[in-house]
Amino acid sequence: MITRLLSRTRIVVAAALLGAATVIPAARATESSTVLVACAGSVAATYAPGLTYDPKPTAIRSHAVAKCPVSVGSTLTSATFGGSSTGTLSCLAGSASGTLTLHWDNGKSSTASITSIASLRPNGNMVTVSTGAITAGTFTGAAVVTEVTLLASSVSACLTPKGLTSASGPTTVTVTRLVKTSRES
C-alpha cells in the first residue's frame, strides 16, 4: 500500500511540476527536482465547523503518522506530522492554507507553509493535494507536497446540521529540492 501511495504521489508531483513548468521562464528550464524524503502513512483530520454541502469558513487540524522508505542523504525512516489550516470548504470542494509541522525520527523537525492546489471529491472521498515550502528546520528552502485522501465512510454526515467533523485515511508527504543543471546554449 505504501508503494502504491508513493507511486500516486509521484504522479501528482509530476503533474504539479509539469503544470508549473508551463509558466517557468525558459532560463529556469535547467532546474530539476530531487526527492529528499518521501513518506506514506495515515492521517486524521477534524473540521470546525463541520463540513456540509454549503461552503463556509472552516478550520482544519490534522495529525499523521508515516514511514519514510525514501530518504536521500539521511537516515530518516519515519515521521509524525500535523498542522492547522483555514479555508472556505464544503463536502464538495474548497481550498485552504496553513502550517504543517513534520517531526522526524531523528528528533529534528521541519515547519512548512502550505496551500491546497487541488481538492477533489471522487466517490465521496476527499482528496487534497497541497504544496508549499519548508520555512524552518530540517530541509529549510525545500518544497513539500502532501496528498491526503479522507475516506467517505462518514460522508452522510455532510447532510446533517452538525456536518462532517472528522475523517481519516491514507496520506503521503514528499520533500524535494530544486537542483540546477548545466545550461544549454
PDB file of C-alpha atoms in Angstrom:
ATOM      1  CA  MET A   1       0.000   0.000   0.000  1.00  0.00           C
ATOM      2  CA  ILE A   2       2.865   2.382   0.792  1.00  0.00           C
ATOM      3  CA  THR A   3       4.376   1.709  -2.648  1.00  0.00           C
ATOM      4  CA  ARG A   4       1.022   2.441  -4.335  1.00  0.00           C
ATOM      5  CA  LEU A   5       0.637   5.706  -2.350  1.00  0.00           C
ATOM      6  CA  LEU A   6       4.187   6.789  -3.204  1.00  0.00           C
ATOM      7  CA  SER A   7       3.585   5.983  -6.892  1.00  0.00           C
ATOM      8  CA  ARG A   8       0.386   8.035  -6.858  1.00  0.00           C
ATOM      9  CA  THR A   9       2.238  10.870  -5.118  1.00  0.00           C
ATOM     10  CA  ARG A  10       4.965  10.800  -7.775  1.00  0.00           C
ATOM     11  CA  ILE A  11       2.272  11.130 -10.447  1.00  0.00           C
ATOM     12  CA  VAL A  12       0.659  14.037  -8.589  1.00  0.00           C
ATOM     13  CA  VAL A  13       4.062  15.687  -8.042  1.00  0.00           C
ATOM     14  CA  ALA A  14       4.920  15.189 -11.708  1.00  0.00           C
ATOM     15  CA  ALA A  15       1.594  16.696 -12.776  1.00  0.00           C
ATOM     16  CA  ALA A  16       2.072  19.661 -10.427  1.00  0.00           C
ATOM     17  CA  LEU A  17       5.617  20.195 -11.656  1.00  0.00           C
ATOM     18  CA  LEU A  18       4.526  19.828 -15.287  1.00  0.00           C
ATOM     19  CA  GLY A  19       1.847  22.451 -14.687  1.00  0.00           C
ATOM     20  CA  ALA A  20       4.430  24.702 -13.057  1.00  0.00           C
ATOM     21  CA  ALA A  21       6.862  24.084 -15.914  1.00  0.00           C
ATOM     22  CA  THR A  22       4.475  25.709 -18.342  1.00  0.00           C
ATOM     23  CA  VAL A  23       4.810  29.024 -16.503  1.00  0.00           C
ATOM     24  CA  ILE A  24       8.523  28.813 -15.647  1.00  0.00           C
ATOM     25  CA  PRO A  25      10.637  31.055 -17.898  1.00  0.00           C
ATOM     26  CA  ALA A  26      12.978  29.294 -20.316  1.00  0.00           C
ATOM     27  CA  ALA A  27      16.001  30.434 -18.286  1.00  0.00           C
ATOM     28  CA  ARG A  28      14.832  28.223 -15.397  1.00  0.00           C
ATOM     29  CA  ALA A  29      14.276  25.171 -17.597  1.00  0.00           C
ATOM     30  CA  THR A  30      17.681  23.908 -16.458  1.00  0.00           C
ATOM     31  CA  GLU A  31      16.460  23.092 -12.956  1.00  0.00           C
ATOM     32  CA  SER A  32      15.240  19.688 -11.885  1.00  0.00           C
ATOM     33  CA  SER A  33      13.685  18.397  -8.713  1.00  0.00           C
ATOM     34  CA  THR A  34      15.349  15.829  -6.439  1.00  0.00           C
ATOM     35  CA  VAL A  35      13.333  13.872  -3.868  1.00  0.00           C
ATOM     36  CA  LEU A  36      14.945  14.232  -0.426  1.00  0.00           C
ATOM     37  CA  VAL A  37      12.413  12.192   1.552  1.00  0.00           C
ATOM     38  CA  ALA A  38       9.099  10.505   0.748  1.00  0.00           C
ATOM     39  CA  CYS A  39       6.736   9.162   3.405  1.00  0.00           C
ATOM     40  CA  ALA A  40       3.385   7.366   3.437  1.00  0.00           C
ATOM     41  CA  GLY A  41       1.027   6.638   6.298  1.00  0.00           C
ATOM     42  CA  SER A  42      -2.333   7.569   7.752  1.00  0.00           C
ATOM     43  CA  VAL A  43      -3.906  10.887   8.727  1.00  0.00           C
ATOM     44  CA  ALA A  44      -6.853  12.010  10.845  1.00  0.00           C
ATOM     45  CA  ALA A  45      -8.431  15.430  10.346  1.00  0.00           C
ATOM     46  CA  THR A  46     -11.030  17.492  12.197  1.00  0.00           C
ATOM     47  CA  TYR A  47     -13.177  20.325  10.849  1.00  0.00           C
ATOM     48  CA  ALA A  48     -14.700  23.227  12.794  1.00  0.00           C
ATOM     49  CA  PRO A  49     -17.444  23.864  11.992  1.00  0.00           C
ATOM     50  CA  GLY A  50     -18.280  20.528  10.419  1.00  0.00           C
ATOM     51  CA  LEU A  51     -18.356  20.281   6.631  1.00  0.00           C
ATOM     52  CA  THR A  52     -21.736  20.384   4.900  1.00  0.00           C
ATOM     53  CA  TYR A  53     -22.668  20.933   1.255  1.00  0.00           C
ATOM     54  CA  ASP A  54     -22.667  24.709   1.812  1.00  0.00           C
ATOM     55  CA  PRO A  55     -19.178  26.289   1.607  1.00  0.00           C
ATOM     56  CA  LYS A  56     -18.160  28.218   4.726  1.00  0.00           C
ATOM     57  CA  PRO A  57     -15.004  29.341   6.540  1.00  0.00           C
ATOM     58  CA  THR A  58     -13.568  26.269   8.243  1.00  0.00           C
ATOM     59  CA  ALA A  59     -10.589  25.470  10.472  1.00  0.00           C
ATOM     60  CA  ILE A  60      -8.809  22.159   9.849  1.00  0.00           C
ATOM     61  CA  ARG A  61      -6.480  20.303  12.210  1.00  0.00           C
ATOM     62  CA  SER A  62      -4.651  17.147  11.187  1.00  0.00           C
ATOM     63  CA  HIS A  63      -2.267  14.574  12.599  1.00  0.00           C
ATOM     64  CA  ALA A  64      -0.427  11.857  10.641  1.00  0.00           C
ATOM     65  CA  VAL A  65       1.975   9.002  11.273  1.00  0.00           C
ATOM     66  CA  ALA A  66       4.127   7.800   8.365  1.00  0.00           C
ATOM     67  CA  LYS A  67       7.015   5.568   7.347  1.00  0.00           C
ATOM     68  CA  CYS A  68       9.641   7.103   5.065  1.00  0.00           C
ATOM     69  CA  PRO A  69      11.028   4.412   2.731  1.00  0.00           C
ATOM     70  CA  VAL A  70      12.763   7.015   0.527  1.00  0.00           C
ATOM     71  CA  SER A  71      15.376   9.174   2.239  1.00  0.00           C
ATOM     72  CA  VAL A  72      18.276  10.625   0.246  1.00  0.00           C
ATOM     73  CA  GLY A  73      21.327  11.738   2.199  1.00  0.00           C
ATOM     74  CA  SER A  74      19.833  10.966   5.616  1.00  0.00           C
ATOM     75  CA  THR A  75      18.775   8.048   7.775  1.00  0.00           C
ATOM     76  CA  LEU A  76      15.163   9.177   8.298  1.00  0.00           C
ATOM     77  CA  THR A  77      12.744   6.255   8.431  1.00  0.00           C
ATOM     78  CA  SER A  78       9.558   7.732   9.914  1.00  0.00           C
ATOM     79  CA  ALA A  79       7.769  10.935  10.805  1.00  0.00           C
ATOM     80  CA  THR A  80       4.734  12.314  12.530  1.00  0.00           C
ATOM     81  CA  PHE A  81       3.255  15.452  11.109  1.00  0.00           C
ATOM     82  CA  GLY A  82       0.312  17.661  11.586  1.00  0.00           C
ATOM     83  CA  GLY A  83      -0.910  21.102  11.114  1.00  0.00           C
ATOM     84  CA  SER A  84      -3.649  23.627  11.048  1.00  0.00           C
ATOM     85  CA  SER A  85      -5.154  25.492   8.150  1.00  0.00           C
ATOM     86  CA  THR A  86      -8.187  27.539   7.252  1.00  0.00           C
ATOM     87  CA  GLY A  87     -10.216  27.983   4.121  1.00  0.00           C
ATOM     88  CA  THR A  88     -13.671  28.094   2.634  1.00  0.00           C
ATOM     89  CA  LEU A  89     -14.728  24.452   2.441  1.00  0.00           C
ATOM     90  CA  SER A  90     -17.675  22.171   1.844  1.00  0.00           C
ATOM     91  CA  CYS A  91     -18.105  18.432   1.380  1.00  0.00           C
ATOM     92  CA  LEU A  92     -17.853  19.065  -2.373  1.00  0.00           C
ATOM     93  CA  ALA A  93     -14.906  21.435  -2.794  1.00  0.00           C
ATOM     94  CA  GLY A  94     -12.693  24.036  -1.214  1.00  0.00           C
ATOM     95  CA  SER A  95      -9.167  25.218  -0.655  1.00  0.00           C
ATOM     96  CA  ALA A  96      -7.156  26.067   2.409  1.00  0.00           C
ATOM     97  CA  SER A  97      -3.746  27.287   3.518  1.00  0.00           C
ATOM     98  CA  GLY A  98      -1.822  26.937   6.730  1.00  0.00           C
ATOM     99  CA  THR A  99       1.161  25.442   8.506  1.00  0.00           C
ATOM    100  CA  LEU A 100       2.455  21.869   8.558  1.00  0.00           C
ATOM    101  CA  THR A 101       5.000  20.671  11.136  1.00  0.00           C
ATOM    102  CA  LEU A 102       6.942  17.460  10.499  1.00  0.00           C
ATOM    103  CA  HIS A 103       8.661  15.699  13.405  1.00  0.00           C
ATOM    104  CA  TRP A 104      11.355  13.346  12.106  1.00  0.00           C
ATOM    105  CA  ASP A 105      12.541  10.197  13.866  1.00  0.00           C
ATOM    106  CA  ASN A 106      15.982  11.744  14.410  1.00  0.00           C
ATOM    107  CA  GLY A 107      14.490  14.273  16.858  1.00  0.00           C
ATOM    108  CA  LYS A 108      14.561  17.184  14.405  1.00  0.00           C
ATOM    109  CA  SER A 109      11.598  18.938  12.800  1.00  0.00           C
ATOM    110  CA  SER A 110      10.545  20.968   9.772  1.00  0.00           C
ATOM    111  CA  THR A 111       7.883  23.664   9.504  1.00  0.00           C
ATOM    112  CA  ALA A 112       6.203  24.353   6.163  1.00  0.00           C
ATOM    113  CA  SER A 113       3.739  26.865   4.828  1.00  0.00           C
ATOM    114  CA  ILE A 114       1.265  25.028   2.557  1.00  0.00           C
ATOM    115  CA  THR A 115      -1.673  25.771   0.277  1.00  0.00           C
ATOM    116  CA  SER A 116      -4.025  23.230  -1.248  1.00  0.00           C
ATOM    117  CA  ILE A 117      -3.750  23.277  -5.037  1.00  0.00           C
ATOM    118  CA  ALA A 118      -6.291  20.557  -5.768  1.00  0.00           C
ATOM    119  CA  SER A 119      -9.197  19.275  -3.758  1.00  0.00           C
ATOM    120  CA  LEU A 120     -11.308  16.614  -5.416  1.00  0.00           C
ATOM    121  CA  ARG A 121     -14.225  14.576  -4.120  1.00  0.00           C
ATOM    122  CA  PRO A 122     -14.295  11.310  -6.172  1.00  0.00           C
ATOM    123  CA  ASN A 123     -16.873   8.814  -4.880  1.00  0.00           C
ATOM    124  CA  GLY A 124     -17.299  10.935  -1.768  1.00  0.00           C
ATOM    125  CA  ASN A 125     -13.630  10.583  -0.805  1.00  0.00           C
ATOM    126  CA  MET A 126     -11.874  13.895  -0.137  1.00  0.00           C
ATOM    127  CA  VAL A 127      -8.539  14.017  -1.989  1.00  0.00           C
ATOM    128  CA  THR A 128      -6.460  17.109  -1.310  1.00  0.00           C
ATOM    129  CA  VAL A 129      -3.038  17.909  -2.732  1.00  0.00           C
ATOM    130  CA  SER A 130      -1.123  20.700  -1.043  1.00  0.00           C
ATOM    131  CA  THR A 131       2.187  22.293  -1.942  1.00  0.00           C
ATOM    132  CA  GLY A 132       4.451  24.657  -0.107  1.00  0.00           C
ATOM    133  CA  ALA A 133       7.914  25.387   1.155  1.00  0.00           C
ATOM    134  CA  ILE A 134       9.745  24.398   4.296  1.00  0.00           C
ATOM    135  CA  THR A 135      10.365  27.658   6.121  1.00  0.00           C
ATOM    136  CA  ALA A 136      12.250  26.436   9.215  1.00  0.00           C
ATOM    137  CA  GLY A 137      14.183  23.426  10.494  1.00  0.00           C
ATOM    138  CA  THR A 138      15.448  20.428   8.550  1.00  0.00           C
ATOM    139  CA  PHE A 139      15.209  20.887   4.760  1.00  0.00           C
ATOM    140  CA  THR A 140      14.645  24.686   5.001  1.00  0.00           C
ATOM    141  CA  GLY A 141      14.054  26.017   1.496  1.00  0.00           C
ATOM    142  CA  ALA A 142      12.892  22.683   0.094  1.00  0.00           C
ATOM    143  CA  ALA A 143       9.477  22.177  -1.465  1.00  0.00           C
ATOM    144  CA  VAL A 144       6.868  19.927   0.131  1.00  0.00           C
ATOM    145  CA  VAL A 145       3.888  18.172  -1.439  1.00  0.00           C
ATOM    146  CA  THR A 146       1.241  16.353   0.577  1.00  0.00           C
ATOM    147  CA  GLU A 147      -1.607  14.202  -0.620  1.00  0.00           C
ATOM    148  CA  VAL A 148      -4.415  13.365   1.769  1.00  0.00           C
ATOM    149  CA  THR A 149      -7.285  11.002   0.979  1.00  0.00           C
ATOM    150  CA  LEU A 150     -10.027  11.176   3.589  1.00  0.00           C
ATOM    151  CA  LEU A 151     -12.305   8.202   3.117  1.00  0.00           C
ATOM    152  CA  ALA A 152     -16.034   8.608   2.591  1.00  0.00           C
ATOM    153  CA  SER A 153     -17.100   6.228   5.351  1.00  0.00           C
ATOM    154  CA  SER A 154     -18.963   9.013   7.133  1.00  0.00           C
ATOM    155  CA  VAL A 155     -19.851  11.281   4.203  1.00  0.00           C
ATOM    156  CA  SER A 156     -23.534  11.021   5.148  1.00  0.00           C
ATOM    157  CA  ALA A 157     -22.641  13.407   7.994  1.00  0.00           C
ATOM    158  CA  CYS A 158     -22.463  16.145   5.326  1.00  0.00           C
ATOM    159  CA  LEU A 159     -26.274  16.050   5.268  1.00  0.00           C
ATOM    160  CA  THR A 160     -26.668  16.731   8.987  1.00  0.00           C
ATOM    161  CA  PRO A 161     -26.781  20.188  10.633  1.00  0.00           C
ATOM    162  CA  LYS A 162     -23.571  19.375  12.557  1.00  0.00           C
ATOM    163  CA  GLY A 163     -21.791  18.303   9.370  1.00  0.00           C
ATOM    164  CA  LEU A 164     -18.713  16.111   8.906  1.00  0.00           C
ATOM    165  CA  THR A 165     -16.448  16.935  11.867  1.00  0.00           C
ATOM    166  CA  SER A 166     -13.713  14.324  11.341  1.00  0.00           C
ATOM    167  CA  ALA A 167     -12.317  11.934   8.750  1.00  0.00           C
ATOM    168  CA  SER A 168      -9.253   9.742   8.276  1.00  0.00           C
ATOM    169  CA  GLY A 169      -7.369   7.914   5.537  1.00  0.00           C
ATOM    170  CA  PRO A 170      -4.031   7.461   3.777  1.00  0.00           C
ATOM    171  CA  THR A 171      -1.535  10.274   3.229  1.00  0.00           C
ATOM    172  CA  THR A 172       1.838  10.901   1.614  1.00  0.00           C
ATOM    173  CA  VAL A 173       4.382  13.681   2.018  1.00  0.00           C
ATOM    174  CA  THR A 174       7.290  14.309  -0.344  1.00  0.00           C
ATOM    175  CA  VAL A 175      10.103  16.802   0.245  1.00  0.00           C
ATOM    176  CA  THR A 176      12.042  17.913  -2.843  1.00  0.00           C
ATOM    177  CA  ARG A 177      14.776  20.384  -3.640  1.00  0.00           C
ATOM    178  CA  LEU A 178      15.436  22.097  -6.956  1.00  0.00           C
ATOM    179  CA  VAL A 179      18.837  21.211  -8.378  1.00  0.00           C
ATOM    180  CA  LYS A 180      20.473  23.415 -11.005  1.00  0.00           C
ATOM    181  CA  THR A 181      21.869  21.603 -14.003  1.00  0.00           C
ATOM    182  CA  SER A 182      24.117  22.919 -16.755  1.00  0.00           C
ATOM    183  CA  ARG A 183      22.572  25.493 -19.086  1.00  0.00           C
ATOM    184  CA  GLU A 184      22.147  24.845 -22.768  1.00  0.00           C
ATOM    185  CA  SER A 185      23.397  27.442 -25.249  1.00  0.00           C
TER     186      SER A 185
END
